[in-house]
Amino acid sequence: MKMFARTLSLVLVALMLCTALVACAPAKDPADAVTALKEAEYLVINDDIAVPIAFKALGYDLKNVVTATKVSTNEDGNKVTDIVVIYYFADKDNAKKALEEVEKNAKEKKEETKESWVEPTRSGSIVYFGTKAAIKAAK
Protein backbone atom coordinates (compact mmCIF):
# COMPACT_ATOMS: atom_id res chain seq x y z
CA MET A 1 0.00 0.00 0.00
CA LYS A 2 2.87 2.40 0.81
CA MET A 3 4.46 1.67 -2.56
CA PHE A 4 1.19 2.46 -4.33
CA ALA A 5 0.85 5.77 -2.46
CA ARG A 6 4.42 6.76 -3.34
CA THR A 7 3.93 5.88 -6.99
CA LEU A 8 0.66 7.80 -7.12
CA SER A 9 2.33 10.81 -5.51
CA LEU A 10 5.16 10.77 -8.05
CA VAL A 11 2.70 10.51 -10.93
CA LEU A 12 0.71 13.47 -9.61
CA VAL A 13 3.86 15.57 -9.20
CA ALA A 14 4.92 14.73 -12.77
CA LEU A 15 1.49 15.73 -14.09
CA MET A 16 1.60 19.05 -12.23
CA LEU A 17 5.07 19.80 -13.64
CA CYS A 18 3.90 19.05 -17.17
CA THR A 19 0.88 21.30 -16.67
CA ALA A 20 3.11 24.09 -15.37
CA LEU A 21 5.44 23.81 -18.36
CA VAL A 22 2.57 23.91 -20.83
CA ALA A 23 1.01 26.86 -19.00
CA CYS A 24 4.21 28.86 -19.54
CA ALA A 25 4.30 28.26 -23.29
CA PRO A 26 3.27 30.95 -25.78
CA ALA A 27 0.04 30.73 -27.79
CA LYS A 28 -0.14 27.78 -30.18
CA ASP A 29 -1.40 30.00 -33.00
CA PRO A 30 0.98 32.71 -34.28
CA ALA A 31 -1.89 35.16 -34.79
CA ASP A 32 -2.91 34.81 -31.14
CA ALA A 33 0.67 35.40 -29.98
CA VAL A 34 0.97 38.49 -32.20
CA THR A 35 -2.29 39.91 -30.87
CA ALA A 36 -1.33 39.30 -27.24
CA LEU A 37 2.12 40.83 -27.69
CA LYS A 38 0.77 43.91 -29.47
CA GLU A 39 -1.76 44.41 -26.67
CA ALA A 40 1.18 44.30 -24.23
CA GLU A 41 2.88 47.04 -26.30
CA TYR A 42 5.63 44.91 -27.83
CA LEU A 43 7.16 45.65 -31.23
CA VAL A 44 6.22 42.47 -33.13
CA ILE A 45 7.55 40.91 -36.33
CA ASN A 46 5.54 38.02 -37.75
CA ASP A 47 7.63 36.25 -40.42
CA ASP A 48 6.25 33.44 -42.53
CA ILE A 49 8.64 33.94 -45.47
CA ALA A 50 12.33 34.81 -44.88
CA VAL A 51 13.29 32.79 -41.79
CA PRO A 52 11.14 29.78 -42.81
CA ILE A 53 12.97 29.71 -46.17
CA ALA A 54 16.34 29.80 -44.38
CA PHE A 55 15.27 26.93 -42.11
CA LYS A 56 13.96 24.99 -45.12
CA ALA A 57 17.46 25.23 -46.64
CA LEU A 58 18.75 23.63 -43.43
CA GLY A 59 16.20 20.81 -43.73
CA TYR A 60 13.49 21.98 -41.29
CA ASP A 61 9.81 22.57 -41.97
CA LEU A 62 9.26 25.92 -40.22
CA LYS A 63 5.90 27.60 -40.80
CA ASN A 64 6.22 30.88 -38.90
CA VAL A 65 8.43 32.92 -36.55
CA VAL A 66 7.14 35.57 -34.18
CA THR A 67 9.73 37.93 -32.68
CA ALA A 68 8.86 40.64 -30.18
CA THR A 69 10.83 43.23 -28.25
CA LYS A 70 9.89 45.79 -25.64
CA VAL A 71 12.17 48.31 -23.95
CA SER A 72 10.88 49.83 -20.73
CA THR A 73 12.14 51.33 -17.50
CA ASN A 74 11.92 49.45 -14.22
CA GLU A 75 11.21 50.94 -10.78
CA ASP A 76 14.94 51.67 -10.27
CA GLY A 77 15.07 53.76 -13.45
CA ASN A 78 17.09 51.17 -15.38
CA LYS A 79 16.20 50.20 -18.95
CA VAL A 80 14.75 46.71 -19.30
CA THR A 81 14.68 44.84 -22.60
CA ASP A 82 12.21 41.98 -22.95
CA ILE A 83 12.53 39.66 -25.94
CA VAL A 84 10.66 36.59 -27.15
CA VAL A 85 11.23 34.50 -30.26
CA ILE A 86 8.68 31.79 -31.09
CA TYR A 87 9.27 29.25 -33.87
CA TYR A 88 6.18 27.45 -35.18
CA PHE A 89 7.22 24.19 -36.88
CA ALA A 90 5.07 21.90 -38.99
CA ASP A 91 5.28 19.12 -36.40
CA LYS A 92 6.97 18.16 -33.15
CA ASP A 93 9.66 16.10 -34.92
CA ASN A 94 10.88 19.19 -36.78
CA ALA A 95 10.80 21.14 -33.52
CA LYS A 96 12.88 18.50 -31.72
CA LYS A 97 15.36 18.38 -34.57
CA ALA A 98 15.70 22.20 -34.78
CA LEU A 99 16.18 22.85 -31.07
CA GLU A 100 19.98 22.90 -31.40
CA GLU A 101 19.82 25.42 -34.27
CA VAL A 102 17.48 27.62 -32.23
CA GLU A 103 19.88 27.48 -29.26
CA LYS A 104 22.51 29.23 -31.40
CA ASN A 105 20.07 32.09 -32.10
CA ALA A 106 19.19 32.30 -28.42
CA LYS A 107 22.81 32.90 -27.42
CA GLU A 108 22.95 35.98 -29.67
CA LYS A 109 19.68 37.39 -28.32
CA LYS A 110 20.59 36.65 -24.71
CA GLU A 111 23.54 39.00 -24.95
CA GLU A 112 21.12 41.87 -25.69
CA THR A 113 19.42 41.61 -22.31
CA LYS A 114 20.32 40.79 -18.73
CA GLU A 115 16.76 40.02 -17.68
CA SER A 116 15.51 36.68 -16.36
CA TRP A 117 15.92 34.39 -19.33
CA VAL A 118 14.18 31.21 -20.47
CA GLU A 119 16.48 28.98 -22.50
CA PRO A 120 15.12 27.46 -25.73
CA THR A 121 12.23 25.22 -24.85
CA ARG A 122 10.04 22.94 -26.95
CA SER A 123 6.30 22.60 -26.43
CA GLY A 124 4.78 20.33 -29.06
CA SER A 125 5.68 21.84 -32.44
CA ILE A 126 6.69 25.20 -30.93
CA VAL A 127 10.21 26.18 -29.89
CA TYR A 128 10.60 29.43 -27.98
CA PHE A 129 13.02 31.42 -25.85
CA GLY A 130 13.34 34.87 -24.35
CA THR A 131 12.67 36.75 -21.15
CA LYS A 132 10.04 35.45 -18.76
CA ALA A 133 7.94 38.61 -19.06
CA ALA A 134 7.87 38.46 -22.86
CA ILE A 135 6.96 34.78 -22.93
CA LYS A 136 4.17 35.42 -20.47
CA ALA A 137 2.88 38.26 -22.67
CA ALA A 138 2.76 35.94 -25.70
CA LYS A 139 -0.03 33.78 -24.26
JSON list of C-alpha atoms in Angstrom, two decimals, residues 13-130:
[
{"chain": "A", "resi": 13, "resn": "VAL", "atom": "CA", "xyz": [3.86, 15.57, -9.20]},
{"chain": "A", "resi": 14, "resn": "ALA", "atom": "CA", "xyz": [4.92, 14.73, -12.77]},
{"chain": "A", "resi": 15, "resn": "LEU", "atom": "CA", "xyz": [1.49, 15.73, -14.09]},
{"chain": "A", "resi": 16, "resn": "MET", "atom": "CA", "xyz": [1.60, 19.05, -12.23]},
{"chain": "A", "resi": 17, "resn": "LEU", "atom": "CA", "xyz": [5.07, 19.80, -13.64]},
{"chain": "A", "resi": 18, "resn": "CYS", "atom": "CA", "xyz": [3.90, 19.05, -17.17]},
{"chain": "A", "resi": 19, "resn": "THR", "atom": "CA", "xyz": [0.88, 21.30, -16.67]},
{"chain": "A", "resi": 20, "resn": "ALA", "atom": "CA", "xyz": [3.11, 24.09, -15.37]},
{"chain": "A", "resi": 21, "resn": "LEU", "atom": "CA", "xyz": [5.44, 23.81, -18.36]},
{"chain": "A", "resi": 22, "resn": "VAL", "atom": "CA", "xyz": [2.57, 23.91, -20.83]},
{"chain": "A", "resi": 23, "resn": "ALA", "atom": "CA", "xyz": [1.01, 26.86, -19.00]},
{"chain": "A", "resi": 24, "resn": "CYS", "atom": "CA", "xyz": [4.21, 28.86, -19.54]},
{"chain": "A", "resi": 25, "resn": "ALA", "atom": "CA", "xyz": [4.30, 28.26, -23.29]},
{"chain": "A", "resi": 26, "resn": "PRO", "atom": "CA", "xyz": [3.27, 30.95, -25.78]},
{"chain": "A", "resi": 27, "resn": "ALA", "atom": "CA", "xyz": [0.04, 30.73, -27.79]},
{"chain": "A", "resi": 28, "resn": "LYS", "atom": "CA", "xyz": [-0.14, 27.78, -30.18]},
{"chain": "A", "resi": 29, "resn": "ASP", "atom": "CA", "xyz": [-1.40, 30.00, -33.00]},
{"chain": "A", "resi": 30, "resn": "PRO", "atom": "CA", "xyz": [0.98, 32.71, -34.28]},
{"chain": "A", "resi": 31, "resn": "ALA", "atom": "CA", "xyz": [-1.89, 35.16, -34.79]},
{"chain": "A", "resi": 32, "resn": "ASP", "atom": "CA", "xyz": [-2.91, 34.81, -31.14]},
{"chain": "A", "resi": 33, "resn": "ALA", "atom": "CA", "xyz": [0.67, 35.40, -29.98]},
{"chain": "A", "resi": 34, "resn": "VAL", "atom": "CA", "xyz": [0.97, 38.49, -32.20]},
{"chain": "A", "resi": 35, "resn": "THR", "atom": "CA", "xyz": [-2.29, 39.91, -30.87]},
{"chain": "A", "resi": 36, "resn": "ALA", "atom": "CA", "xyz": [-1.33, 39.30, -27.24]},
{"chain": "A", "resi": 37, "resn": "LEU", "atom": "CA", "xyz": [2.12, 40.83, -27.69]},
{"chain": "A", "resi": 38, "resn": "LYS", "atom": "CA", "xyz": [0.77, 43.91, -29.47]},
{"chain": "A", "resi": 39, "resn": "GLU", "atom": "CA", "xyz": [-1.76, 44.41, -26.67]},
{"chain": "A", "resi": 40, "resn": "ALA", "atom": "CA", "xyz": [1.18, 44.30, -24.23]},
{"chain": "A", "resi": 41, "resn": "GLU", "atom": "CA", "xyz": [2.88, 47.04, -26.30]},
{"chain": "A", "resi": 42, "resn": "TYR", "atom": "CA", "xyz": [5.63, 44.91, -27.83]},
{"chain": "A", "resi": 43, "resn": "LEU", "atom": "CA", "xyz": [7.16, 45.65, -31.23]},
{"chain": "A", "resi": 44, "resn": "VAL", "atom": "CA", "xyz": [6.22, 42.47, -33.13]},
{"chain": "A", "resi": 45, "resn": "ILE", "atom": "CA", "xyz": [7.55, 40.91, -36.33]},
{"chain": "A", "resi": 46, "resn": "ASN", "atom": "CA", "xyz": [5.54, 38.02, -37.75]},
{"chain": "A", "resi": 47, "resn": "ASP", "atom": "CA", "xyz": [7.63, 36.25, -40.42]},
{"chain": "A", "resi": 48, "resn": "ASP", "atom": "CA", "xyz": [6.25, 33.44, -42.53]},
{"chain": "A", "resi": 49, "resn": "ILE", "atom": "CA", "xyz": [8.64, 33.94, -45.47]},
{"chain": "A", "resi": 50, "resn": "ALA", "atom": "CA", "xyz": [12.33, 34.81, -44.88]},
{"chain": "A", "resi": 51, "resn": "VAL", "atom": "CA", "xyz": [13.29, 32.79, -41.79]},
{"chain": "A", "resi": 52, "resn": "PRO", "atom": "CA", "xyz": [11.14, 29.78, -42.81]},
{"chain": "A", "resi": 53, "resn": "ILE", "atom": "CA", "xyz": [12.97, 29.71, -46.17]},
{"chain": "A", "resi": 54, "resn": "ALA", "atom": "CA", "xyz": [16.34, 29.80, -44.38]},
{"chain": "A", "resi": 55, "resn": "PHE", "atom": "CA", "xyz": [15.27, 26.93, -42.11]},
{"chain": "A", "resi": 56, "resn": "LYS", "atom": "CA", "xyz": [13.96, 24.99, -45.12]},
{"chain": "A", "resi": 57, "resn": "ALA", "atom": "CA", "xyz": [17.46, 25.23, -46.64]},
{"chain": "A", "resi": 58, "resn": "LEU", "atom": "CA", "xyz": [18.75, 23.63, -43.43]},
{"chain": "A", "resi": 59, "resn": "GLY", "atom": "CA", "xyz": [16.20, 20.81, -43.73]},
{"chain": "A", "resi": 60, "resn": "TYR", "atom": "CA", "xyz": [13.49, 21.98, -41.29]},
{"chain": "A", "resi": 61, "resn": "ASP", "atom": "CA", "xyz": [9.81, 22.57, -41.97]},
{"chain": "A", "resi": 62, "resn": "LEU", "atom": "CA", "xyz": [9.26, 25.92, -40.22]},
{"chain": "A", "resi": 63, "resn": "LYS", "atom": "CA", "xyz": [5.90, 27.60, -40.80]},
{"chain": "A", "resi": 64, "resn": "ASN", "atom": "CA", "xyz": [6.22, 30.88, -38.90]},
{"chain": "A", "resi": 65, "resn": "VAL", "atom": "CA", "xyz": [8.43, 32.92, -36.55]},
{"chain": "A", "resi": 66, "resn": "VAL", "atom": "CA", "xyz": [7.14, 35.57, -34.18]},
{"chain": "A", "resi": 67, "resn": "THR", "atom": "CA", "xyz": [9.73, 37.93, -32.68]},
{"chain": "A", "resi": 68, "resn": "ALA", "atom": "CA", "xyz": [8.86, 40.64, -30.18]},
{"chain": "A", "resi": 69, "resn": "THR", "atom": "CA", "xyz": [10.83, 43.23, -28.25]},
{"chain": "A", "resi": 70, "resn": "LYS", "atom": "CA", "xyz": [9.89, 45.79, -25.64]},
{"chain": "A", "resi": 71, "resn": "VAL", "atom": "CA", "xyz": [12.17, 48.31, -23.95]},
{"chain": "A", "resi": 72, "resn": "SER", "atom": "CA", "xyz": [10.88, 49.83, -20.73]},
{"chain": "A", "resi": 73, "resn": "THR", "atom": "CA", "xyz": [12.14, 51.33, -17.50]},
{"chain": "A", "resi": 74, "resn": "ASN", "atom": "CA", "xyz": [11.92, 49.45, -14.22]},
{"chain": "A", "resi": 75, "resn": "GLU", "atom": "CA", "xyz": [11.21, 50.94, -10.78]},
{"chain": "A", "resi": 76, "resn": "ASP", "atom": "CA", "xyz": [14.94, 51.67, -10.27]},
{"chain": "A", "resi": 77, "resn": "GLY", "atom": "CA", "xyz": [15.07, 53.76, -13.45]},
{"chain": "A", "resi": 78, "resn": "ASN", "atom": "CA", "xyz": [17.09, 51.17, -15.38]},
{"chain": "A", "resi": 79, "resn": "LYS", "atom": "CA", "xyz": [16.20, 50.20, -18.95]},
{"chain": "A", "resi": 80, "resn": "VAL", "atom": "CA", "xyz": [14.75, 46.71, -19.30]},
{"chain": "A", "resi": 81, "resn": "THR", "atom": "CA", "xyz": [14.68, 44.84, -22.60]},
{"chain": "A", "resi": 82, "resn": "ASP", "atom": "CA", "xyz": [12.21, 41.98, -22.95]},
{"chain": "A", "resi": 83, "resn": "ILE", "atom": "CA", "xyz": [12.53, 39.66, -25.94]},
{"chain": "A", "resi": 84, "resn": "VAL", "atom": "CA", "xyz": [10.66, 36.59, -27.15]},
{"chain": "A", "resi": 85, "resn": "VAL", "atom": "CA", "xyz": [11.23, 34.50, -30.26]},
{"chain": "A", "resi": 86, "resn": "ILE", "atom": "CA", "xyz": [8.68, 31.79, -31.09]},
{"chain": "A", "resi": 87, "resn": "TYR", "atom": "CA", "xyz": [9.27, 29.25, -33.87]},
{"chain": "A", "resi": 88, "resn": "TYR", "atom": "CA", "xyz": [6.18, 27.45, -35.18]},
{"chain": "A", "resi": 89, "resn": "PHE", "atom": "CA", "xyz": [7.22, 24.19, -36.88]},
{"chain": "A", "resi": 90, "resn": "ALA", "atom": "CA", "xyz": [5.07, 21.90, -38.99]},
{"chain": "A", "resi": 91, "resn": "ASP", "atom": "CA", "xyz": [5.28, 19.12, -36.40]},
{"chain": "A", "resi": 92, "resn": "LYS", "atom": "CA", "xyz": [6.97, 18.16, -33.15]},
{"chain": "A", "resi": 93, "resn": "ASP", "atom": "CA", "xyz": [9.66, 16.10, -34.92]},
{"chain": "A", "resi": 94, "resn": "ASN", "atom": "CA", "xyz": [10.88, 19.19, -36.78]},
{"chain": "A", "resi": 95, "resn": "ALA", "atom": "CA", "xyz": [10.80, 21.14, -33.52]},
{"chain": "A", "resi": 96, "resn": "LYS", "atom": "CA", "xyz": [12.88, 18.50, -31.72]},
{"chain": "A", "resi": 97, "resn": "LYS", "atom": "CA", "xyz": [15.36, 18.38, -34.57]},
{"chain": "A", "resi": 98, "resn": "ALA", "atom": "CA", "xyz": [15.70, 22.20, -34.78]},
{"chain": "A", "resi": 99, "resn": "LEU", "atom": "CA", "xyz": [16.18, 22.85, -31.07]},
{"chain": "A", "resi": 100, "resn": "GLU", "atom": "CA", "xyz": [19.98, 22.90, -31.40]},
{"chain": "A", "resi": 101, "resn": "GLU", "atom": "CA", "xyz": [19.82, 25.42, -34.27]},
{"chain": "A", "resi": 102, "resn": "VAL", "atom": "CA", "xyz": [17.48, 27.62, -32.23]},
{"chain": "A", "resi": 103, "resn": "GLU", "atom": "CA", "xyz": [19.88, 27.48, -29.26]},
{"chain": "A", "resi": 104, "resn": "LYS", "atom": "CA", "xyz": [22.51, 29.23, -31.40]},
{"chain": "A", "resi": 105, "resn": "ASN", "atom": "CA", "xyz": [20.07, 32.09, -32.10]},
{"chain": "A", "resi": 106, "resn": "ALA", "atom": "CA", "xyz": [19.19, 32.30, -28.42]},
{"chain": "A", "resi": 107, "resn": "LYS", "atom": "CA", "xyz": [22.81, 32.90, -27.42]},
{"chain": "A", "resi": 108, "resn": "GLU", "atom": "CA", "xyz": [22.95, 35.98, -29.67]},
{"chain": "A", "resi": 109, "resn": "LYS", "atom": "CA", "xyz": [19.68, 37.39, -28.32]},
{"chain": "A", "resi": 110, "resn": "LYS", "atom": "CA", "xyz": [20.59, 36.65, -24.71]},
{"chain": "A", "resi": 111, "resn": "GLU", "atom": "CA", "xyz": [23.54, 39.00, -24.95]},
{"chain": "A", "resi": 112, "resn": "GLU", "atom": "CA", "xyz": [21.12, 41.87, -25.69]},
{"chain": "A", "resi": 113, "resn": "THR", "atom": "CA", "xyz": [19.42, 41.61, -22.31]},
{"chain": "A", "resi": 114, "resn": "LYS", "atom": "CA", "xyz": [20.32, 40.79, -18.73]},
{"chain": "A", "resi": 115, "resn": "GLU", "atom": "CA", "xyz": [16.76, 40.02, -17.68]},
{"chain": "A", "resi": 116, "resn": "SER", "atom": "CA", "xyz": [15.51, 36.68, -16.36]},
{"chain": "A", "resi": 117, "resn": "TRP", "atom": "CA", "xyz": [15.92, 34.39, -19.33]},
{"chain": "A", "resi": 118, "resn": "VAL", "atom": "CA", "xyz": [14.18, 31.21, -20.47]},
{"chain": "A", "resi": 119, "resn": "GLU", "atom": "CA", "xyz": [16.48, 28.98, -22.50]},
{"chain": "A", "resi": 120, "resn": "PRO", "atom": "CA", "xyz": [15.12, 27.46, -25.73]},
{"chain": "A", "resi": 121, "resn": "THR", "atom": "CA", "xyz": [12.23, 25.22, -24.85]},
{"chain": "A", "resi": 122, "resn": "ARG", "atom": "CA", "xyz": [10.04, 22.94, -26.95]},
{"chain": "A", "resi": 123, "resn": "SER", "atom": "CA", "xyz": [6.30, 22.60, -26.43]},
{"chain": "A", "resi": 124, "resn": "GLY", "atom": "CA", "xyz": [4.78, 20.33, -29.06]},
{"chain": "A", "resi": 125, "resn": "SER", "atom": "CA", "xyz": [5.68, 21.84, -32.44]},
{"chain": "A", "resi": 126, "resn": "ILE", "atom": "CA", "xyz": [6.69, 25.20, -30.93]},
{"chain": "A", "resi": 127, "resn": "VAL", "atom": "CA", "xyz": [10.21, 26.18, -29.89]},
{"chain": "A", "resi": 128, "resn": "TYR", "atom": "CA", "xyz": [10.60, 29.43, -27.98]},
{"chain": "A", "resi": 129, "resn": "PHE", "atom": "CA", "xyz": [13.02, 31.42, -25.85]},
{"chain": "A", "resi": 130, "resn": "GLY", "atom": "CA", "xyz": [13.34, 34.87, -24.35]}
]
